[in-house]
Short mmCIF file of C-alpha atoms in Angstrom, two decimals:
data_model
loop_
_atom_site.label_atom_id
_atom_site.label_comp_id
_atom_site.label_asym_id
_atom_site.label_seq_id
_atom_site.Cartn_x
_atom_site.Cartn_y
_atom_site.Cartn_z
CA MET N 23 0.00 0.00 0.00
CA LYS N 24 2.87 2.33 0.86
CA THR N 25 4.50 1.52 -2.47
CA LEU N 26 1.31 2.39 -4.34
CA PHE N 27 1.03 5.64 -2.39
CA ARG N 28 4.62 6.58 -3.31
CA ILE N 29 3.95 5.80 -6.98
CA LEU N 30 0.87 8.03 -6.95
CA ILE N 31 2.87 10.88 -5.42
CA VAL N 32 5.59 10.52 -8.07
CA LEU N 33 3.04 10.41 -10.88
CA SER N 34 1.30 13.49 -9.50
CA PHE N 35 4.60 15.32 -9.32
CA LEU N 36 5.48 14.39 -12.90
CA ALA N 37 2.02 15.49 -14.05
CA ILE N 38 2.55 18.90 -12.45
CA ILE N 39 5.95 19.28 -14.14
CA PHE N 40 4.48 18.25 -17.49
CA PHE N 41 1.61 20.71 -17.13
CA TYR N 42 3.82 23.71 -16.47
CA SER N 43 6.43 22.76 -19.03
CA SER N 44 3.72 22.23 -21.64
CA SER N 45 2.16 25.59 -20.82
CA SER N 46 5.53 27.28 -21.19
CA ASP N 47 6.25 25.56 -24.51
CA ASN N 48 2.90 26.68 -25.88
CA TYR N 49 3.65 30.30 -25.04
CA GLU N 50 6.11 31.04 -27.80
CA PRO N 51 6.62 34.46 -29.41
CA LEU N 52 4.66 34.76 -32.65
CA GLU N 53 6.39 34.84 -36.01
CA GLY N 54 3.94 36.01 -38.64
CA PRO N 55 3.34 34.71 -42.16
CA ASN N 56 5.83 37.18 -43.63
CA THR N 57 8.62 35.04 -42.17
CA THR N 58 8.35 32.53 -45.00
CA SER N 59 6.33 34.33 -47.70
CA GLN N 60 8.10 34.35 -51.06
CA ILE N 61 8.06 36.78 -53.98
CA ILE N 62 8.33 34.86 -57.25
CA PRO N 63 8.84 36.46 -60.69
CA LYS N 64 7.08 34.63 -63.53
CA THR N 65 6.62 34.89 -67.28
CA ASN N 66 3.31 35.69 -69.01
CA SER N 67 2.92 32.08 -70.12
CA GLU N 68 3.10 30.88 -66.52
CA GLN N 69 0.56 33.32 -65.10
CA GLU N 70 -3.18 32.72 -65.02
CA ILE N 71 -5.00 36.02 -65.66
CA SER N 72 -8.75 35.41 -65.81
CA GLN N 73 -10.58 35.17 -62.51
CA ASP N 74 -14.11 35.64 -61.25
CA SER N 75 -14.79 38.43 -58.77
CA LEU N 76 -17.73 39.61 -56.71
CA PRO N 77 -19.60 42.81 -57.63
CA ARG N 78 -18.38 45.73 -55.58
CA PRO N 79 -20.68 46.54 -52.62
CA GLU N 80 -22.94 49.54 -53.09
CA THR N 81 -23.14 50.35 -49.38
CA GLY N 82 -20.79 50.27 -46.40
CA LEU N 83 -17.22 51.30 -45.67
CA SER N 84 -15.76 49.68 -48.79
CA THR N 85 -17.50 52.27 -50.98
CA LEU N 86 -15.04 54.87 -49.64
CA ILE N 87 -12.05 53.22 -51.35
CA GLY N 88 -11.00 55.65 -54.09
CA LYS N 89 -13.01 58.55 -52.63
CA SER N 90 -11.34 61.82 -51.66
CA SER N 91 -10.32 62.64 -48.11
CA ASP N 92 -12.67 65.65 -48.32
CA GLU N 93 -15.60 63.26 -48.69
CA LEU N 94 -14.31 61.35 -45.67
CA ILE N 95 -14.37 64.52 -43.57
CA LYS N 96 -17.88 65.35 -44.79
CA LEU N 97 -19.09 61.96 -43.59
CA TYR N 98 -17.16 61.58 -40.32
CA GLN N 99 -15.57 64.98 -39.63
CA GLU N 100 -11.90 65.20 -38.60
CA PRO N 101 -10.30 61.99 -37.23
CA ALA N 102 -9.02 61.71 -33.67
CA ARG N 103 -5.48 61.09 -34.98
CA TYR N 104 -3.38 61.19 -38.13
CA ASP N 105 -0.87 58.33 -37.90
CA LYS N 106 2.19 58.01 -40.13
CA SER N 107 2.88 54.72 -41.93
CA ALA N 108 6.22 53.44 -43.22
CA TYR N 109 4.36 52.41 -46.40
CA GLY N 110 3.96 56.05 -47.42
CA TYR N 111 0.31 56.64 -46.57
CA GLU N 112 -1.34 58.12 -43.49
CA TRP N 113 -3.84 56.36 -41.23
CA TRP N 114 -6.83 58.47 -40.24
CA ILE N 115 -7.95 57.02 -36.91
CA TYR N 116 -11.53 57.33 -35.65
CA ASN N 117 -11.41 55.94 -32.12
CA GLN N 118 -13.76 58.28 -30.25
CA GLU N 119 -16.10 55.34 -29.53
CA PRO N 120 -14.81 51.73 -29.40
CA ASP N 121 -17.99 50.41 -31.02
CA GLN N 122 -17.47 52.85 -33.93
CA PHE N 123 -13.73 52.31 -34.38
CA MET N 124 -12.40 52.60 -37.94
CA MET N 125 -9.17 53.39 -39.76
CA PHE N 126 -8.75 54.88 -43.24
CA ALA N 127 -5.44 54.86 -45.10
CA VAL N 128 -5.12 58.06 -47.14
CA ALA N 129 -2.53 58.73 -49.86
CA ASP N 130 -2.45 61.68 -52.28
CA GLY N 131 -5.80 62.89 -50.95
CA ALA N 132 -7.64 59.60 -51.59
CA VAL N 133 -8.76 56.65 -49.45
CA ILE N 134 -6.82 53.48 -50.34
CA GLN N 135 -7.67 51.20 -47.39
CA VAL N 136 -10.33 50.82 -44.71
CA TYR N 137 -10.08 48.67 -41.57
CA THR N 138 -12.48 48.01 -38.72
CA ASN N 139 -13.09 45.40 -36.04
CA SER N 140 -16.24 47.12 -34.75
CA ILE N 141 -19.43 45.11 -34.51
CA GLU N 142 -21.65 48.12 -35.26
CA LEU N 143 -20.28 49.34 -38.61
CA ASP N 144 -21.51 48.48 -42.11
CA ILE N 145 -18.92 46.32 -43.86
CA SER N 146 -21.23 44.98 -46.58
CA PRO N 147 -21.44 42.32 -47.84
CA TYR N 148 -20.00 40.97 -44.58
CA LYS N 149 -20.63 41.58 -40.89
CA ILE N 150 -18.32 41.36 -37.89
CA GLY N 151 -19.37 38.21 -36.02
CA GLN N 152 -20.37 36.40 -39.22
CA SER N 153 -19.44 32.70 -39.25
CA LEU N 154 -16.72 31.26 -41.48
CA GLU N 155 -19.28 28.80 -42.85
CA ASP N 156 -21.57 31.64 -43.87
CA ILE N 157 -18.69 33.53 -45.50
CA TYR N 158 -17.75 30.50 -47.58
CA SER N 159 -21.35 30.02 -48.68
CA MET N 160 -21.73 33.59 -49.98
CA THR N 161 -18.24 34.36 -51.31
CA ILE N 162 -16.04 33.27 -54.21
CA ILE N 163 -12.98 31.98 -52.36
CA GLU N 164 -9.97 30.61 -54.21
CA SER N 165 -6.49 29.84 -52.91
CA GLU N 166 -5.00 32.14 -55.57
CA VAL N 167 -6.21 35.70 -56.12
CA ASN N 168 -5.01 37.97 -58.96
CA ALA N 169 -4.51 41.72 -58.89
CA THR N 170 -3.68 43.78 -61.96
CA ILE N 171 -2.07 47.21 -62.12
CA GLU N 172 -1.92 48.49 -65.70
CA ASN N 173 -0.21 45.62 -67.58
CA ASP N 174 1.36 44.00 -64.52
CA ILE N 175 -0.19 40.92 -62.89
CA TYR N 176 0.24 39.87 -59.26
CA THR N 177 -0.98 36.55 -57.86
CA PHE N 178 -1.40 36.01 -54.13
CA THR N 179 -1.40 32.43 -52.86
CA MET N 180 -3.08 31.64 -49.56
CA SER N 181 -1.87 28.82 -47.32
CA GLU N 182 -4.25 26.35 -45.69
CA ASP N 183 -4.10 28.43 -42.51
CA ASP N 184 -4.85 31.62 -44.47
CA MET N 185 -7.96 29.99 -45.95
CA ASN N 186 -9.35 29.64 -42.43
CA THR N 187 -8.03 32.72 -40.63
CA ARG N 188 -6.94 35.38 -43.16
CA ILE N 189 -9.03 35.09 -46.30
CA LEU N 190 -8.45 37.30 -49.34
CA THR N 191 -11.49 37.98 -51.52
CA LYS N 192 -11.77 39.95 -54.75
CA PHE N 193 -14.39 42.45 -55.86
CA ASP N 194 -14.55 44.35 -59.15
CA ASN N 195 -11.62 46.65 -58.37
CA ILE N 196 -10.92 46.27 -54.66
CA PHE N 197 -10.03 43.45 -52.27
CA ALA N 198 -11.07 42.42 -48.77
CA GLN N 199 -8.92 40.70 -46.18
CA LEU N 200 -11.19 38.81 -43.80
CA TYR N 201 -9.66 38.16 -40.38
CA ILE N 202 -11.29 35.13 -38.78
CA ASP N 203 -11.20 34.45 -35.03
CA SER N 204 -9.88 30.88 -34.92
CA GLU N 205 -11.45 30.21 -31.50
CA THR N 206 -14.99 31.27 -32.40
CA GLY N 207 -14.88 30.75 -36.18
CA MET N 208 -16.31 34.26 -36.61
CA LEU N 209 -15.19 37.29 -38.61
CA SER N 210 -13.28 39.50 -36.16
CA GLY N 211 -11.96 42.25 -38.45
CA ILE N 212 -11.84 43.33 -42.09
CA ARG N 213 -9.54 45.38 -44.29
CA PHE N 214 -10.72 46.68 -47.69
CA THR N 215 -7.83 47.71 -49.93
CA ASP N 216 -6.99 48.78 -53.45
CA SER N 217 -4.66 46.79 -55.69
CA LYS N 218 -1.55 48.92 -55.15
CA SER N 219 -1.75 48.72 -51.35
CA LEU N 220 -2.18 44.95 -51.52
CA VAL N 221 0.87 44.58 -53.76
CA ILE N 222 3.04 46.86 -51.62
CA HIS N 223 2.02 45.07 -48.42
CA ARG N 224 2.58 41.55 -49.85
CA PRO N 225 0.63 39.89 -47.00
CA TYR N 226 0.68 36.48 -48.73
CA GLU N 227 3.09 34.61 -50.95
CA MET N 228 3.16 36.56 -54.21
CA SER N 229 4.18 35.83 -57.80
CA PHE N 230 4.17 38.50 -60.47
CA VAL N 231 4.56 39.27 -64.16
CA GLY N 232 5.92 42.73 -64.94
CA LYS N 233 7.20 45.32 -62.51
CA LEU N 234 7.65 44.60 -58.79
CA LEU N 235 6.15 47.46 -56.80
CA SER N 236 7.95 48.27 -53.55
CA PRO N 237 7.07 50.60 -50.69
CA PRO N 238 8.97 53.90 -50.57
CA SER N 239 12.15 54.01 -48.50
CA PRO N 240 11.13 55.73 -45.26
CA THR N 241 13.23 58.46 -43.66
CA SER N 242 14.46 58.04 -40.07
CA TYR N 243 11.79 60.55 -39.02
CA LEU N 244 9.04 58.53 -40.72
CA ILE N 245 10.30 55.31 -39.12
CA GLU N 246 10.18 56.92 -35.68
CA GLU N 247 6.70 58.31 -36.24
CA SER N 248 5.33 55.06 -37.70
CA ASN N 249 6.75 53.10 -34.74
CA LYS N 250 4.82 55.34 -32.35
CA ALA N 251 1.70 55.09 -34.52
CA ASN N 252 1.81 51.28 -34.70
CA ALA N 253 2.09 51.07 -30.92
CA THR N 254 -0.96 53.30 -30.46
CA ILE N 255 -2.92 51.29 -33.03
CA ILE N 256 -2.14 48.09 -31.10
CA TYR N 257 -3.63 49.72 -28.02
CA ASP N 258 -6.74 50.87 -29.93
CA LEU N 259 -7.38 47.42 -31.42
CA LEU N 260 -6.91 45.71 -28.05
CA ASN N 261 -9.64 47.81 -26.46
CA VAL N 262 -12.10 47.29 -29.30
CA PHE N 263 -11.64 43.53 -28.94
CA ARG N 264 -12.17 43.85 -25.18
CA VAL N 265 -15.38 45.86 -25.71
CA ASN N 266 -16.54 43.27 -28.28
CA ASN N 267 -16.09 40.63 -25.56
CA ASN N 268 -17.94 42.67 -22.89
CA LEU N 269 -14.75 43.51 -21.01
CA PRO N 270 -13.73 46.91 -19.61
CA ILE N 271 -11.30 49.14 -21.47
CA ILE N 272 -7.74 48.74 -20.21
CA SER N 273 -5.72 51.87 -19.32
CA GLU N 274 -2.56 52.84 -21.17
CA ASP N 275 0.54 53.26 -18.98
CA GLU N 276 3.44 55.47 -20.11
CA ALA N 277 6.09 53.60 -18.10
CA LEU N 278 4.94 50.23 -19.48
CA THR N 279 4.86 51.69 -22.99
CA LEU N 280 8.49 52.76 -22.62
CA VAL N 281 9.53 49.25 -21.48
CA ALA N 282 7.60 47.68 -24.37
CA MET N 283 9.08 50.07 -26.93
CA GLU N 284 12.63 49.47 -25.68
CA HIS N 285 12.13 45.70 -25.89
CA SER N 286 10.85 45.90 -29.49
CA GLU N 287 13.77 48.12 -30.49
CA GLU N 288 16.31 45.82 -28.86
CA MET N 289 14.80 42.71 -30.49
CA TYR N 290 15.09 44.43 -33.87
CA SER N 291 18.60 45.83 -33.40
CA GLN N 292 20.01 42.57 -31.95
CA SER N 293 17.98 40.23 -34.21
CA TYR N 294 16.29 38.06 -31.61
CA LEU N 295 12.72 37.21 -30.61
CA SER N 296 12.34 36.36 -26.94
CA HIS N 297 10.81 37.49 -23.67
CA GLU N 298 14.34 37.30 -22.25
CA SER N 299 16.48 40.33 -23.08
CA PRO N 300 20.23 39.57 -23.34
CA THR N 301 21.01 42.89 -21.65
CA LYS N 302 18.02 43.64 -19.38
CA GLY N 303 16.80 40.17 -18.45
CA SER N 304 13.28 38.84 -17.99
CA LEU N 305 10.05 40.83 -18.07
CA GLU N 306 10.08 40.92 -14.26
CA GLU N 307 13.62 42.31 -14.23
CA ARG N 308 12.82 44.90 -16.89
CA LEU N 309 9.78 46.11 -14.93
CA GLU N 310 11.72 46.16 -11.67
CA SER N 311 14.50 48.27 -13.21
CA GLU N 312 11.88 50.94 -14.02
CA GLY N 313 10.32 50.79 -10.54
CA ILE N 314 6.99 49.51 -11.87
CA LEU N 315 4.87 47.87 -9.16
CA TYR N 316 2.40 45.12 -10.00
CA LYS N 317 0.73 41.96 -8.75
CA ASN N 318 0.99 39.97 -12.02
CA ALA N 319 2.57 40.77 -15.38
CA GLU N 320 2.58 39.13 -18.80
CA GLU N 321 3.90 40.03 -22.22
CA ASN N 322 2.92 39.39 -25.85
CA ILE N 323 5.58 39.73 -28.54
CA ALA N 324 5.57 39.12 -32.29
CA THR N 325 7.45 39.80 -35.50
CA SER N 326 7.13 39.38 -39.29
CA TYR N 327 3.68 40.92 -39.60
CA ILE N 328 3.15 43.69 -42.14
CA ASP N 329 1.59 46.02 -39.57
CA SER N 330 -0.16 46.27 -36.20
CA ILE N 331 -3.49 45.09 -37.61
CA GLU N 332 -2.06 41.73 -38.63
CA ALA N 333 0.01 41.39 -35.44
CA VAL N 334 -2.98 41.91 -33.15
CA HIS N 335 -5.10 39.43 -35.12
CA GLY N 336 -2.19 36.98 -34.86
CA TRP N 337 -2.19 37.35 -31.07
CA LEU N 338 -5.96 36.96 -30.96
CA ASN N 339 -5.64 33.62 -32.76
CA SER N 340 -3.04 32.28 -30.32
CA SER N 341 -4.66 30.87 -27.18
CA THR N 342 -2.17 32.17 -24.60
CA HIS N 343 -1.67 35.57 -26.20
CA ARG N 344 -5.44 35.88 -26.51
CA LYS N 345 -5.87 35.01 -22.83
CA TYR N 346 -3.76 38.00 -21.79
CA MET N 347 -5.56 40.35 -24.19
CA LEU N 348 -8.98 39.36 -22.83
CA ASP N 349 -8.15 38.92 -19.15
CA GLU N 350 -10.26 41.23 -16.97
CA SER N 351 -7.71 41.18 -14.13
CA TYR N 352 -5.22 43.19 -16.19
CA THR N 353 -5.91 46.89 -15.77
CA ARG N 354 -2.87 48.60 -17.34
CA VAL N 355 -1.03 48.00 -20.59
CA GLY N 356 1.96 49.31 -22.49
CA SER N 357 2.47 48.83 -26.24
CA GLY N 358 5.65 49.26 -28.25
CA THR N 359 6.68 48.59 -31.84
CA PHE N 360 9.92 49.00 -33.72
CA MET N 361 9.88 48.23 -37.44
CA ASN N 362 8.18 44.80 -37.54
CA TYR N 363 8.70 43.85 -33.88
CA TYR N 364 5.68 44.19 -31.59
CA THR N 365 5.48 44.11 -27.78
CA GLN N 366 2.52 44.50 -25.43
CA ILE N 367 2.88 44.28 -21.64
CA PHE N 368 -0.08 43.67 -19.30
CA ILE N 369 -0.05 44.15 -15.54
CA GLU N 370 -2.47 43.52 -12.72
CA GLU N 371 -2.11 46.20 -10.10
CA GLU N 372 -1.72 45.66 -6.39
CA LYS N 373 -5.04 46.14 -4.59
CA ASP N 374 -3.90 49.07 -2.46
CA GLU N 375 -2.54 50.75 -5.62
CA ILE N 376 -5.97 50.49 -7.28
CA GLU N 377 -7.74 51.87 -4.21
CA GLU N 378 -5.52 54.94 -4.21
#
C-alpha cells in the first residue's frame, strides 16, 4: 500500500511538471506569415490572368475606397489622430467610440484602405461576427487571387491556414482581407484595400509578371513616427476587442509603454525574438528596473507581420496571447513597436494601488 502511495505521489509530481512545461512551450513568441512568404517572378505564359470576382458593394465602408479625403471629412468629420505609416500613406484614426472604431489609409488625398473590427459598422457584404461557414457560402474563395495594375499581374497564394483565418477575396476593383477568429470561427476584423496597397504590403506569398512594386524608402523621421503610430494602433485594437467581448477598457501606462518600446527596439537591433532580453533580463527584471509595481505581469511579442493590424489578429488567434488580451484582471497595458517587432505588456495592479 505504501509503495502504491509513493507511486501516486511521483506520478502526480510528474504530471505537475508536465503541465507547467507544456504551458511554457505553448507560449512562444509569434512569427507572422511574412517570415516565410516568397516573392516569385514569372513569365506571361506561366501566369493565369482570368478570374471571377464579386460585384463591388454599393453600401458600407468599402464604398469609400477611391473617394477623396474631403468626402471622408464630410461623412465623419476630422479623425481623432493622423498616424504616419512606413508604407507612405497616413492612417486616419476614428477611435472616439470603441464600437465605432475605424481606420482609413489616405494617400495623395484619396482613401486606399479601410479597416475596422467594430461590430456596429456596415462592412457589406460581410458583418463582424459572421461565421466562417456563412462567409464560404456567400463568397467566391480561391487559394489564388489575382490583382492587376496596368499591364502587370500579381498573384497572391493563400496557405491552408490563411484559408481559415486570413481570407483574401476579390471584388470588381478592390479586395477584402477577412480576419477570422480561430477560436470562435467568426469574422473579427476586415480590411478593404486597393490593388496597389495589396501589392506593396505583400501579405501572402506573391508571384508576379511585370514590374515589382515596392514601398517607398522611409526616412528616419518617418520610421520613428510610424513606430509610435503602430504602438498606439495596437492599443486601440486591443480595447475594441475587449469591448466586443464585454470587457472593460484597459488603461494605457506610459512607463509600461516605454519598457515595451525598448524591448521591441532591442529585439530588432540585436535580431532576436524572446521574452528574455540579453542585456536587461526577464520581463520581471525589466519592470523592476523601471520601478513599476504590479501583482501579475505578462507580455505578448511578435514579429514578421506587415503592420499592427495583422500582429494583433495573430495574437488573438493564439490561445495564450489571446488570454492576456482578454483577461479582466489586467488593468494597465503598455504597447511598443519597432519596425516589424511588436510588444505589449499587461499588468495587474496591487489592490492598495488600485484603491488609491
